mmCIF file of C-alpha atoms and ligand atoms in Angstrom:
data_model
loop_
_atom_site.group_PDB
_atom_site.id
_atom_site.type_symbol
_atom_site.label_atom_id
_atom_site.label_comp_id
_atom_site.label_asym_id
_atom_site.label_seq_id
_atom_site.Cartn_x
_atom_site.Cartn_y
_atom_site.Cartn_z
ATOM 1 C CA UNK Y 1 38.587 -65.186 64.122
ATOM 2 C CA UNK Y 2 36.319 -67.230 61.703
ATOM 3 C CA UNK Y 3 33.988 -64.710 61.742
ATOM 4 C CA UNK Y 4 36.721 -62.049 60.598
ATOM 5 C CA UNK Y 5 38.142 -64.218 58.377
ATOM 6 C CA UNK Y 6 34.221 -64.676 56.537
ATOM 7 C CA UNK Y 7 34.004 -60.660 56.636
ATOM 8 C CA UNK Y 8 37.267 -60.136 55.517
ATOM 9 C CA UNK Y 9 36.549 -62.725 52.018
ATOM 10 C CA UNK Y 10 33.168 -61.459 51.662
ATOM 11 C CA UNK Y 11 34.366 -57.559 51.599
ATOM 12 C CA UNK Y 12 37.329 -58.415 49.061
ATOM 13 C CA UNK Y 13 34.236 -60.579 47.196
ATOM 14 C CA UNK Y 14 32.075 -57.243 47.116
ATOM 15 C CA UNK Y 15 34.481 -55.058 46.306
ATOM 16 C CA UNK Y 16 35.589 -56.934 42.864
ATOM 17 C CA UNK Y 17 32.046 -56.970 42.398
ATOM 18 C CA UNK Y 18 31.600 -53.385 42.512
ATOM 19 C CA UNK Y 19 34.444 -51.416 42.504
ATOM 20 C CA UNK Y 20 34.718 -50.962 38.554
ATOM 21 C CA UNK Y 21 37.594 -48.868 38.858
ATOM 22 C CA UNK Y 22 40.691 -51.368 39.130
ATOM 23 C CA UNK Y 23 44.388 -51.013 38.880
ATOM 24 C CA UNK Y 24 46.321 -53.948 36.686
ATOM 25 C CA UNK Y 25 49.558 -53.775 35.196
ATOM 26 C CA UNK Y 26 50.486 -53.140 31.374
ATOM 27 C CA UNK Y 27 49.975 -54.879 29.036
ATOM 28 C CA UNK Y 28 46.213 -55.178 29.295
ATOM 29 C CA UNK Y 29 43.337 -56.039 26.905
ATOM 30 C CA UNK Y 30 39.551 -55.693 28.094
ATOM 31 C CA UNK Y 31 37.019 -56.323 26.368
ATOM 32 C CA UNK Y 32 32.910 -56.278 26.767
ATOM 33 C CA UNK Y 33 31.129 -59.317 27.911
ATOM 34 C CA UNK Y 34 32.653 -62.583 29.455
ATOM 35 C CA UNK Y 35 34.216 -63.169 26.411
ATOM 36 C CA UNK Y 36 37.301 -64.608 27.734
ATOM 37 C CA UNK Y 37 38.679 -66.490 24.671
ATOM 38 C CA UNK Y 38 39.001 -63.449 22.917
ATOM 39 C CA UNK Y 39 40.669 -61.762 25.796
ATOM 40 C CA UNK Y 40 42.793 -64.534 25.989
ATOM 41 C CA UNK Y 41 43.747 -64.204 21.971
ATOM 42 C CA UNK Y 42 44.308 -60.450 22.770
ATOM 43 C CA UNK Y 43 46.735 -61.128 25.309
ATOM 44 C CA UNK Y 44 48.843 -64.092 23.688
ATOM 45 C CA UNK Y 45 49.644 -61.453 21.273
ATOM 46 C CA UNK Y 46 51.391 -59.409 23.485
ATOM 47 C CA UNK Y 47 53.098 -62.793 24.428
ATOM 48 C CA UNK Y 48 54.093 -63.723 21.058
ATOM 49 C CA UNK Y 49 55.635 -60.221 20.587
ATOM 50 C CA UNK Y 50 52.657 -58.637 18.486
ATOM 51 C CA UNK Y 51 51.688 -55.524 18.641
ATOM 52 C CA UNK Y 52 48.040 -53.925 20.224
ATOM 53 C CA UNK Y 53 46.722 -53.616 17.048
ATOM 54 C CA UNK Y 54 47.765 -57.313 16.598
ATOM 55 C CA UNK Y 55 45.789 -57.808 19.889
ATOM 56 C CA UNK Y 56 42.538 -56.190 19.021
ATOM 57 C CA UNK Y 57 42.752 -58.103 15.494
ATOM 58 C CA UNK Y 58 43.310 -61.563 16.840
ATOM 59 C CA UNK Y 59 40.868 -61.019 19.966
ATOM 60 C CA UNK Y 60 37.776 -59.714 18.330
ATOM 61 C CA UNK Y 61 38.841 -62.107 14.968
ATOM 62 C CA UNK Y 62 38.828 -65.087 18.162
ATOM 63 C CA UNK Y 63 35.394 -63.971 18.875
ATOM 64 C CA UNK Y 64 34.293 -63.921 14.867
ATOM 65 C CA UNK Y 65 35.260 -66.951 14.597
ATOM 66 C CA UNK Y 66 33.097 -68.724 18.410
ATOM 67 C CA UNK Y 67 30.130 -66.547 16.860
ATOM 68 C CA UNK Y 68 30.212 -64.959 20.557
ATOM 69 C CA UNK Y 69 27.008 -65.234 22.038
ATOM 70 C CA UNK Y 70 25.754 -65.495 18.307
ATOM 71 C CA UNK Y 71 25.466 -61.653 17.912
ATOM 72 C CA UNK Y 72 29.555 -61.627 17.140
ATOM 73 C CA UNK Y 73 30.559 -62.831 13.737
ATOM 74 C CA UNK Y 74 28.640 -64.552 11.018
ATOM 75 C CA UNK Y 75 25.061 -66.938 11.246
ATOM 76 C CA UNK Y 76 23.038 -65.235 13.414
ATOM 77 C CA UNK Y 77 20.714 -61.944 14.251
ATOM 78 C CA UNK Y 78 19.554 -61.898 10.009
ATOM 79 C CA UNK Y 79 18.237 -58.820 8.989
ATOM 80 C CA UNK Y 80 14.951 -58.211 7.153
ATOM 81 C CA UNK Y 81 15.334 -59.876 4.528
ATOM 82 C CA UNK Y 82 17.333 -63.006 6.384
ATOM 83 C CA UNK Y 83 21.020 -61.459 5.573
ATOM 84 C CA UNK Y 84 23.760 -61.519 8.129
ATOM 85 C CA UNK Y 85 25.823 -58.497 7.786
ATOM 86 C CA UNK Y 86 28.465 -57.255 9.846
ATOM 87 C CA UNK Y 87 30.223 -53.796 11.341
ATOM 88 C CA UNK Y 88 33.687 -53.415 13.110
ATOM 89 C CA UNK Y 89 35.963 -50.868 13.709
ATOM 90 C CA UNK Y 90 39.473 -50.752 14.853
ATOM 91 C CA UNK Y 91 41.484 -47.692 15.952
ATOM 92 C CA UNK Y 92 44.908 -46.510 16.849
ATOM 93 C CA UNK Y 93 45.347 -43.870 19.688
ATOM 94 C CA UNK Y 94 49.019 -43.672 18.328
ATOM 95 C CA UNK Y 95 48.317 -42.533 14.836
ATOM 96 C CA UNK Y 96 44.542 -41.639 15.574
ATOM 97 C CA UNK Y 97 44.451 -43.882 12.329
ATOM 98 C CA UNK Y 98 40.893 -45.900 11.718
ATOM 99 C CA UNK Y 99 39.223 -48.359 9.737
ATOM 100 C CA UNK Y 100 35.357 -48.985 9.844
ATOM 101 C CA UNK Y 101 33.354 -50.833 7.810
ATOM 102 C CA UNK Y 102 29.439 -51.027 8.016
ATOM 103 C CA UNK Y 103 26.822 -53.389 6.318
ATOM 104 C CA UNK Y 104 29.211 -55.266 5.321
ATOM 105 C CA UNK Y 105 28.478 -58.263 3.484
ATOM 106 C CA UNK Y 106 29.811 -62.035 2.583
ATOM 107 C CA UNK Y 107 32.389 -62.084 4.371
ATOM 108 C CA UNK Y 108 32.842 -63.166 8.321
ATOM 109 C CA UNK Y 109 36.658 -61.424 9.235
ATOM 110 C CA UNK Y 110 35.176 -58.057 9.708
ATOM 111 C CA UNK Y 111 37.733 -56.711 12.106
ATOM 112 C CA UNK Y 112 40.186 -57.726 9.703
ATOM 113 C CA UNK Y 113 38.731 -56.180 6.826
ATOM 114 C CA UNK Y 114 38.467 -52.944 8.531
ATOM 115 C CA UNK Y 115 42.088 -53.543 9.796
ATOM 116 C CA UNK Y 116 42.685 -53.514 6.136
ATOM 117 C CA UNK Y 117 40.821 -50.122 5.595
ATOM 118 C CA UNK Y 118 42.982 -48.477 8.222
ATOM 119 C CA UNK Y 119 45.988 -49.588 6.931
ATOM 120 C CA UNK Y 120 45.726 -50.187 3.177
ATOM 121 C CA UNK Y 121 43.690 -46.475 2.390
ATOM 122 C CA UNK Y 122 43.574 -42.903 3.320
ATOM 123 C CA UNK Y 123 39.813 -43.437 4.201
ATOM 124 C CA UNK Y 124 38.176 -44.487 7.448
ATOM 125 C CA UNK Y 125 34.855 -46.048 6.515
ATOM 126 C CA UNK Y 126 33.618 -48.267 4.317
ATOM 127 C CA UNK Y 127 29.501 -49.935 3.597
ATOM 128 C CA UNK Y 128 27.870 -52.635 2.158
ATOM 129 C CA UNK Y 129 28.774 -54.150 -0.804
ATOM 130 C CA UNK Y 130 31.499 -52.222 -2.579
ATOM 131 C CA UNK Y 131 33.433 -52.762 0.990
ATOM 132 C CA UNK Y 132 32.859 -56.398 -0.208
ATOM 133 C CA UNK Y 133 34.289 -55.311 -3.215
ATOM 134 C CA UNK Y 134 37.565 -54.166 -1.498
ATOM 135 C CA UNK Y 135 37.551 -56.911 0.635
ATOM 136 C CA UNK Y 136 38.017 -59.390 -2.442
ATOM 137 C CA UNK Y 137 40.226 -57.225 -3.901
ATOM 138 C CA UNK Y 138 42.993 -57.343 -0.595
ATOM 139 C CA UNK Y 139 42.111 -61.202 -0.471
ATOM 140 C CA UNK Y 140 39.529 -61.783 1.452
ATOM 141 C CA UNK Y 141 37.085 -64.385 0.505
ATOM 142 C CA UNK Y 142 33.044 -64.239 -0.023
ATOM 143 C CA UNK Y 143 30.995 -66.831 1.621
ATOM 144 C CA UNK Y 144 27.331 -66.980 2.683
ATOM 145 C CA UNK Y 145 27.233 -65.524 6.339
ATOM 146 C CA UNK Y 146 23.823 -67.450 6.870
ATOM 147 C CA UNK Y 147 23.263 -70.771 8.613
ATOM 148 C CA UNK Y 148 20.779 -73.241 9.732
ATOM 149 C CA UNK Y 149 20.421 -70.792 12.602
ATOM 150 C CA UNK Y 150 19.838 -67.344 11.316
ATOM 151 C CA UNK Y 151 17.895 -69.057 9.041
ATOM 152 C CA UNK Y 152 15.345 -70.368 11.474
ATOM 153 C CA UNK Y 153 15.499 -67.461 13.250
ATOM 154 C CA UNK Y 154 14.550 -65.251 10.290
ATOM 155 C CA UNK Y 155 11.705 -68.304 9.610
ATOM 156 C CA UNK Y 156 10.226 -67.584 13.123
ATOM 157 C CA UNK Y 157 10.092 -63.989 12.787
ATOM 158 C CA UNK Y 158 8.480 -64.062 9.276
ATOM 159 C CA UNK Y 159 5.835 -66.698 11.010
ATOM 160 C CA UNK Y 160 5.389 -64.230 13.646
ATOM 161 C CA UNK Y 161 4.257 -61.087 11.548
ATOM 162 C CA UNK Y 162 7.847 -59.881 11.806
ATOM 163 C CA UNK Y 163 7.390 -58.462 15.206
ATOM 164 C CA UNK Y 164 9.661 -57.367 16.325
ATOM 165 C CA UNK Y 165 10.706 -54.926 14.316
ATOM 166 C CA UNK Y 166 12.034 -51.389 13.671
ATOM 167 C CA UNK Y 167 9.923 -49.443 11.572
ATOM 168 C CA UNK Y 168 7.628 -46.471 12.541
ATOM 169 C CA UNK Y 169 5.034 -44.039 10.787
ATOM 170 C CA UNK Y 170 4.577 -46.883 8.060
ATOM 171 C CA UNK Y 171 1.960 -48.843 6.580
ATOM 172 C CA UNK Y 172 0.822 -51.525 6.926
ATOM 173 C CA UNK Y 173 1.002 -51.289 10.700
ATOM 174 C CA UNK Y 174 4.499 -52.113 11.657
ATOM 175 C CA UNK Y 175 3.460 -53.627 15.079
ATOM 176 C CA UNK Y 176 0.941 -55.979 13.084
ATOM 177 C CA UNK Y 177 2.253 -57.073 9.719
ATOM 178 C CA UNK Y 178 5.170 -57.639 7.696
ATOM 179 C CA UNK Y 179 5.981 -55.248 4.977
ATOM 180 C CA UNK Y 180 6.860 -53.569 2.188
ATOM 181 C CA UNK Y 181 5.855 -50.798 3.966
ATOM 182 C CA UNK Y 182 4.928 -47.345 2.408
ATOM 183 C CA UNK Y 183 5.307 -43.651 4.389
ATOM 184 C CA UNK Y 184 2.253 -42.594 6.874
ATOM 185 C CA UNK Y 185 1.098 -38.750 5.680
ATOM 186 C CA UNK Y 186 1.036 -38.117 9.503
ATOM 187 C CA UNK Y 187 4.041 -38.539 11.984
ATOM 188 C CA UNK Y 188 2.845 -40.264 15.332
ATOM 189 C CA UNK Y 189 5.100 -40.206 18.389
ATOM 190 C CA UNK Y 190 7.638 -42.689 17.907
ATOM 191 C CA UNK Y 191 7.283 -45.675 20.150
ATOM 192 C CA UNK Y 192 10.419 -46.658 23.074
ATOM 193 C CA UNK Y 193 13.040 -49.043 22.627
ATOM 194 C CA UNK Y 194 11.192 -51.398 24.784
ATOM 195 C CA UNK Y 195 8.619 -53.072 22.502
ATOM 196 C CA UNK Y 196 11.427 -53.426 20.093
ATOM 197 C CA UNK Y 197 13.083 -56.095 22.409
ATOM 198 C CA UNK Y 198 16.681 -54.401 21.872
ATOM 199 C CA UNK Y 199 17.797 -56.284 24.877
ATOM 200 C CA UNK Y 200 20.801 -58.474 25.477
ATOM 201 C CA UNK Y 201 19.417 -61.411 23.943
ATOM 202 C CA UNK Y 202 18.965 -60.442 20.985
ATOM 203 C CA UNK Y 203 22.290 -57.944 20.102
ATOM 204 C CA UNK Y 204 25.624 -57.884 21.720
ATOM 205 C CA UNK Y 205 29.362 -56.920 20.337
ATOM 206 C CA UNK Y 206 32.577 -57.408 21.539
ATOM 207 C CA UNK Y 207 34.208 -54.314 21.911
ATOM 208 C CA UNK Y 208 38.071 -54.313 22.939
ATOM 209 C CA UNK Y 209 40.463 -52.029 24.342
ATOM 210 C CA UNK Y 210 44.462 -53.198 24.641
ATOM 211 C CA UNK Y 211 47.033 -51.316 26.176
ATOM 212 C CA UNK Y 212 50.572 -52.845 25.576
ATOM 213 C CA UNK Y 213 53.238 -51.944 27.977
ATOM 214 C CA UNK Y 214 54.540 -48.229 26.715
ATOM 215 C CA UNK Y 215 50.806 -47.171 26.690
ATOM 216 C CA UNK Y 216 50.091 -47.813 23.048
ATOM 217 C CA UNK Y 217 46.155 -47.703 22.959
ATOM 218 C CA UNK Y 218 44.088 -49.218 20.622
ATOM 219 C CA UNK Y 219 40.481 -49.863 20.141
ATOM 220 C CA UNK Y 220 37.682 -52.391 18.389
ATOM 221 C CA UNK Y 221 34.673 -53.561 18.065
ATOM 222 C CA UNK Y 222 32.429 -56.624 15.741
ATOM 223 C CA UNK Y 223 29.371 -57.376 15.493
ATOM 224 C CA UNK Y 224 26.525 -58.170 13.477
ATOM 225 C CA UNK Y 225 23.962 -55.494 14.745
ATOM 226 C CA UNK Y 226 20.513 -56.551 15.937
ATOM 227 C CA UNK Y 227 18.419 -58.916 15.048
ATOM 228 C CA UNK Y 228 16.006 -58.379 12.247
ATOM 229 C CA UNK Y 229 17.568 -54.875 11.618
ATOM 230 C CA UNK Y 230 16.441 -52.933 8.427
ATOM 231 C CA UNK Y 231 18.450 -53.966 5.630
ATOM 232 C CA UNK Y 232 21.318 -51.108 5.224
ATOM 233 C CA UNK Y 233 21.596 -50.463 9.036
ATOM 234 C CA UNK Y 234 24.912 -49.525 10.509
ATOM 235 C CA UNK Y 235 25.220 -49.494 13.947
ATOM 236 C CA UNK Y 236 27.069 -47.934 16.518
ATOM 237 C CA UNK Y 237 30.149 -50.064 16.703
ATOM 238 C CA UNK Y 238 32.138 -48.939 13.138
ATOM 239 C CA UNK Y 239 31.267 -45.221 14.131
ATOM 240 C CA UNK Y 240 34.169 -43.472 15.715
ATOM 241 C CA UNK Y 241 33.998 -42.277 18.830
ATOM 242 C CA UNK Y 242 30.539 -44.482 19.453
ATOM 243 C CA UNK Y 243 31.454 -47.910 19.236
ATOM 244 C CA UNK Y 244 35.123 -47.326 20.510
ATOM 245 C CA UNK Y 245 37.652 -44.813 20.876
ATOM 246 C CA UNK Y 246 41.527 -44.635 21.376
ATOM 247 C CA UNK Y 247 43.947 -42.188 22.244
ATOM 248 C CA UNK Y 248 47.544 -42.458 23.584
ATOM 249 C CA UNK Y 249 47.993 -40.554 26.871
ATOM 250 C CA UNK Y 250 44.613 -40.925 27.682
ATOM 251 C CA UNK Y 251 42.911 -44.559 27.288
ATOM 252 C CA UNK Y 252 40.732 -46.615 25.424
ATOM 253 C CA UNK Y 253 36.872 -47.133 25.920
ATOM 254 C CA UNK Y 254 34.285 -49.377 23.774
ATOM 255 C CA UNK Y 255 30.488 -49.454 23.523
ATOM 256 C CA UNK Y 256 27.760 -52.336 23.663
ATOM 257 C CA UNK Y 257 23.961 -51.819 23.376
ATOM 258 C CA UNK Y 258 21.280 -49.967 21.357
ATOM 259 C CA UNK Y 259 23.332 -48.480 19.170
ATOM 260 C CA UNK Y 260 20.784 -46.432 17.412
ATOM 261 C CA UNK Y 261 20.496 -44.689 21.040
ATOM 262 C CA UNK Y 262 24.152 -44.780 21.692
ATOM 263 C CA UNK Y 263 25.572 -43.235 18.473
ATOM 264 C CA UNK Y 264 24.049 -39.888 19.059
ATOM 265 C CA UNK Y 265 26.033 -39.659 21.943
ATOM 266 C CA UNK Y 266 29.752 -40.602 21.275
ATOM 267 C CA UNK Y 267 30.092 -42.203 24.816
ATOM 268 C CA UNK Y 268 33.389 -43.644 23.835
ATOM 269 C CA UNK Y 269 34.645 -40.756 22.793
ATOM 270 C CA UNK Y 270 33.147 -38.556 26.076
ATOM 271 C CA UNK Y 271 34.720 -42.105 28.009
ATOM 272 C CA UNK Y 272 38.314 -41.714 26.898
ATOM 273 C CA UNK Y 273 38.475 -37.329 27.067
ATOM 274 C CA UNK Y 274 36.990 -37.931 30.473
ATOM 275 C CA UNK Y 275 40.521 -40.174 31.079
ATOM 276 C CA UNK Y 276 42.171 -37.962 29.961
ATOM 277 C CA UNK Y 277 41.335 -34.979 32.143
ATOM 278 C CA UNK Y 278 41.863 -37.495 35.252
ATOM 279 C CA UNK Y 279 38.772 -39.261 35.725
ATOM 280 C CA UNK Y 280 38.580 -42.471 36.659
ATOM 281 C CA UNK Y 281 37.936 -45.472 33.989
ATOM 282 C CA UNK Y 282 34.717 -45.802 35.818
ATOM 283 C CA UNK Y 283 33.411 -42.413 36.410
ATOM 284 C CA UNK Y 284 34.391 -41.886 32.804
ATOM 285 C CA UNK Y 285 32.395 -44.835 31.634
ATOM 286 C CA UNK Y 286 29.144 -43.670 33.833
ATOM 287 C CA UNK Y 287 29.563 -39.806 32.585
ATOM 288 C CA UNK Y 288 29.864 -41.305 29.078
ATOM 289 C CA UNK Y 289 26.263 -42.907 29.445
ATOM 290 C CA UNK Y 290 24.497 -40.520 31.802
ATOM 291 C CA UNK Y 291 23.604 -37.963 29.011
ATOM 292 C CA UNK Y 292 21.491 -40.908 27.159
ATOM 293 C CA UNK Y 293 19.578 -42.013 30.202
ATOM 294 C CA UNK Y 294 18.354 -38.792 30.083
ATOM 295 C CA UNK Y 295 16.873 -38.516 26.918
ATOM 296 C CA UNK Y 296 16.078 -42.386 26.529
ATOM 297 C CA UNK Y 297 15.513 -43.911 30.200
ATOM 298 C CA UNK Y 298 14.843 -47.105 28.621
ATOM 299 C CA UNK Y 299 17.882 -47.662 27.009
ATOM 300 C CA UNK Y 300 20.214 -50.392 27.130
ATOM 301 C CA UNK Y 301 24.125 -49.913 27.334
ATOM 302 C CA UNK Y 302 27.517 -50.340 28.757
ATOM 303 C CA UNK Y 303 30.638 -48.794 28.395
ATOM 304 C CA UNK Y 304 34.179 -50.160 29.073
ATOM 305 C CA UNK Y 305 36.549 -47.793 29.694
ATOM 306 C CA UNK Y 306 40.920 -47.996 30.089
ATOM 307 C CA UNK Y 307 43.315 -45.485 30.986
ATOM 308 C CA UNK Y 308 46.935 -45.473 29.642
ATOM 309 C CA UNK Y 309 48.039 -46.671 33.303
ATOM 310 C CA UNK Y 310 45.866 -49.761 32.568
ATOM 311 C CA UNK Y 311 43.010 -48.607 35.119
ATOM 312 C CA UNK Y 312 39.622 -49.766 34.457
ATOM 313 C CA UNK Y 313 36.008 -49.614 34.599
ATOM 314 C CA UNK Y 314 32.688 -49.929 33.246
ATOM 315 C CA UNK Y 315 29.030 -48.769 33.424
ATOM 316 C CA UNK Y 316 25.571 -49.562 32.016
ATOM 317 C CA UNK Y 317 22.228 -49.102 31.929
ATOM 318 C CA UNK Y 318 18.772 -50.936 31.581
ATOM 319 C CA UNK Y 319 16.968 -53.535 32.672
ATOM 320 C CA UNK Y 320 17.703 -55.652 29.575
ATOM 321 C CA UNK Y 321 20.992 -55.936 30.960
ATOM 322 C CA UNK Y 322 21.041 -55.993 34.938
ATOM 323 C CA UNK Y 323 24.790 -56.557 35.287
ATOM 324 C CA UNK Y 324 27.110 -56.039 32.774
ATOM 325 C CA UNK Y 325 30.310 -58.406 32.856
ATOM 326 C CA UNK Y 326 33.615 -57.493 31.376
ATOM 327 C CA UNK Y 327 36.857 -59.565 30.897
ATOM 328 C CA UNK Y 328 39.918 -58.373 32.019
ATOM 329 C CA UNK Y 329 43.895 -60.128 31.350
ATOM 330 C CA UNK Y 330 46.488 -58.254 32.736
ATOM 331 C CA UNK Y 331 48.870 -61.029 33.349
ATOM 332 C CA UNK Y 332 49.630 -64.650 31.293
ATOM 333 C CA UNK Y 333 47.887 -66.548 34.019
ATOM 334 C CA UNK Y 334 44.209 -65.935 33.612
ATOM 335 C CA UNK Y 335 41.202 -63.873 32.569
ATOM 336 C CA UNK Y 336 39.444 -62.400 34.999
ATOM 337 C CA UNK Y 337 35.995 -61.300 35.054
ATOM 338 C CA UNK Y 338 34.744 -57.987 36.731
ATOM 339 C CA UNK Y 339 30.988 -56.992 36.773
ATOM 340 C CA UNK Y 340 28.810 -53.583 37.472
ATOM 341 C CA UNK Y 341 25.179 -53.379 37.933
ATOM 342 C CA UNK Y 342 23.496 -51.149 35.821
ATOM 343 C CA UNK Y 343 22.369 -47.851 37.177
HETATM 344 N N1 LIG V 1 25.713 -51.901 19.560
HETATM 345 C C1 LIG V 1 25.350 -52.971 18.661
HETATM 346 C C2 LIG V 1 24.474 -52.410 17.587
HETATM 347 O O1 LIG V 1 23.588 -51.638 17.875
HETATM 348 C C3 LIG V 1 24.699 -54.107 19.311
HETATM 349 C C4 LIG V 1 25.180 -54.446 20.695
HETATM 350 O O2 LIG V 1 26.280 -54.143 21.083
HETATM 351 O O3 LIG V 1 24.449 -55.007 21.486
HETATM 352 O O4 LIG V 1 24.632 -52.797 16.444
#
């Protein structure tokens, strides 16, 4: 009997482990990573009555705010020249209404800013420093997104002949010195992802899907890119249908990774059409990121993907990563955590 009773836990252990593709009840916010007090901000929305825009706002803002794993919010990952800028996105799979912004600098509530774009203009993206400019102008306020942190890390990287780094077909030698850099004549193969270190340790986002309970969908993501980006670089998470998509009747799915890799592929967008022609959250997340394995088998991703039944699942890929872990609240109790390994 204690034998059976030892199978019996260890079976229902493995198959939270693996089985990606989970029922829950509505409402439901996931979101990338163990991130849990984010999921948790998500969710008290619902509690207090707020809507699931409300919940992607206040999660990914809760996440801003803990500088998640340091590659969420402001004062870490610095760019070239030692700035911290930001990207976020949030979307509405009612209205298919959007609001991105990209490069964006001086101020930390990203997710709210680009709440702002969707809902304050007709436009869905906006860069650098004229969506500072807007920023100001709806209230927001400008503050130095460095600290002591990014700071030394930007310090160490200069000391180390800024290696990593992403330039190619430039010289001085990219792999050997810091720049300015001017444009080889010649075009050499470009190098993988590898040597660049775009692994989990030195990028991650939140990206957040909430269903509330008539199977409103709605999608986000913040971040502040990888580290030591070139100045200018927007990643994958403000671009629609890369960093997340939403769409009623269907589901919700976000992005985290290389997102120079990943934005060539929409896998958001692939994750929730997949949903909605009846594939599971977790086949839809794997289909979403198969295509890039195949042209980059180094890359580094995962995928979280919802349905409008509040079914979900993920998928990833690369070494860099191993396991991805997702956070799940489905109920006022408690987060829970579900994890894939990467294929
Ligand atoms: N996708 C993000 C970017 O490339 C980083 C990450 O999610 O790890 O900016």
């Amino acid at each position: 009997m204690a034998a059976f009773m030892r199978k019996l836990v260890l079976i229902l252990y493995l198959s939270v482990f693996f089985c990606a593709k989970t029922i829950s009840t509505l409402p439901i916010v996931v979101n990338t990573w163990p991130f849990t007090n984010a999921t948790e901000a998500g969710y008290n929305q619902f509690l207090n009555g707020g809507s699931a825009v409300d919940a992607v706002e206040k999660g990914c803002s809760r996440c801003e705010v803990l500088r998640c794993d340091g590659s969420v919010g402001e004062g870490s990952d610095p760019d070239e020249n030692g700035e911290v800028t930001l990207d976020a996105m949030i979307m509405d799979g009612e209205t298919m209404d959007v609001g991105s912004v990209g490069c964006l600098r001086n101020i930390s509530s990203a997710i709210s800013v680009a709440r702002m774009i969707m809902e304050r203009t007709d436009h869905t993206l906006l860069a650098g420093e004229l969506a500072t400019k807007f920023a100001v102008e709806m209230g927001f306020k400008e503050s130095d997104l460095s600290s002591n942190k990014s700071d030394m890390m930007y310090k160490q990287w200069k000391e180390n002949n800024c290696q990593p780094n992403f330039r190619v077909n430039v010289s001085p030698d990219p792999k050997k010195s810091c720049g300015p850099y001017n444009p080889n004549a010649v075009l050499s193969k470009i190098q993988n992802r590898e040597d660049k270190q775009v692994s989990y340790l030195n990028h991650d986002t939140i990206g957040m899907v909430a269903v509330d309970k008539n199977g409103h969908v709605v999608s986000g993501t913040t971040t502040n890119g990888l580290n030591h980006k070139v100045p200018g670089r927007v990643g994958d998470s403000p671009v629609v249908g890369a960093g997340s998509y939403a769409q009623n009747g269907m589901g919700g799915a976000a992005a985290t990774g290389d997102g120079d890799i990943m934005m060539r592929f929409l896998p958001s967008y692939t994750a929730v059409q997949l949903m909605g022609s009846g594939t599971s959250p977790s086949n839809a997340a794997l289909f979403s990121i198969k295509p890039i394995i195949k042209y980059f088998p180094d890359f580094n991703g995962a995928v979280i993907a919802v349905n409008n039944k509040g079914e979900h699942g993920a998928a990833c890929h690369g070494s860099g990563i191993g396991t991805f872990h997702y956070s799940v609240m489905d109920n006022p109790d408690k987060v829970n955590l579900f994890s894939v390994k990467c294929v």
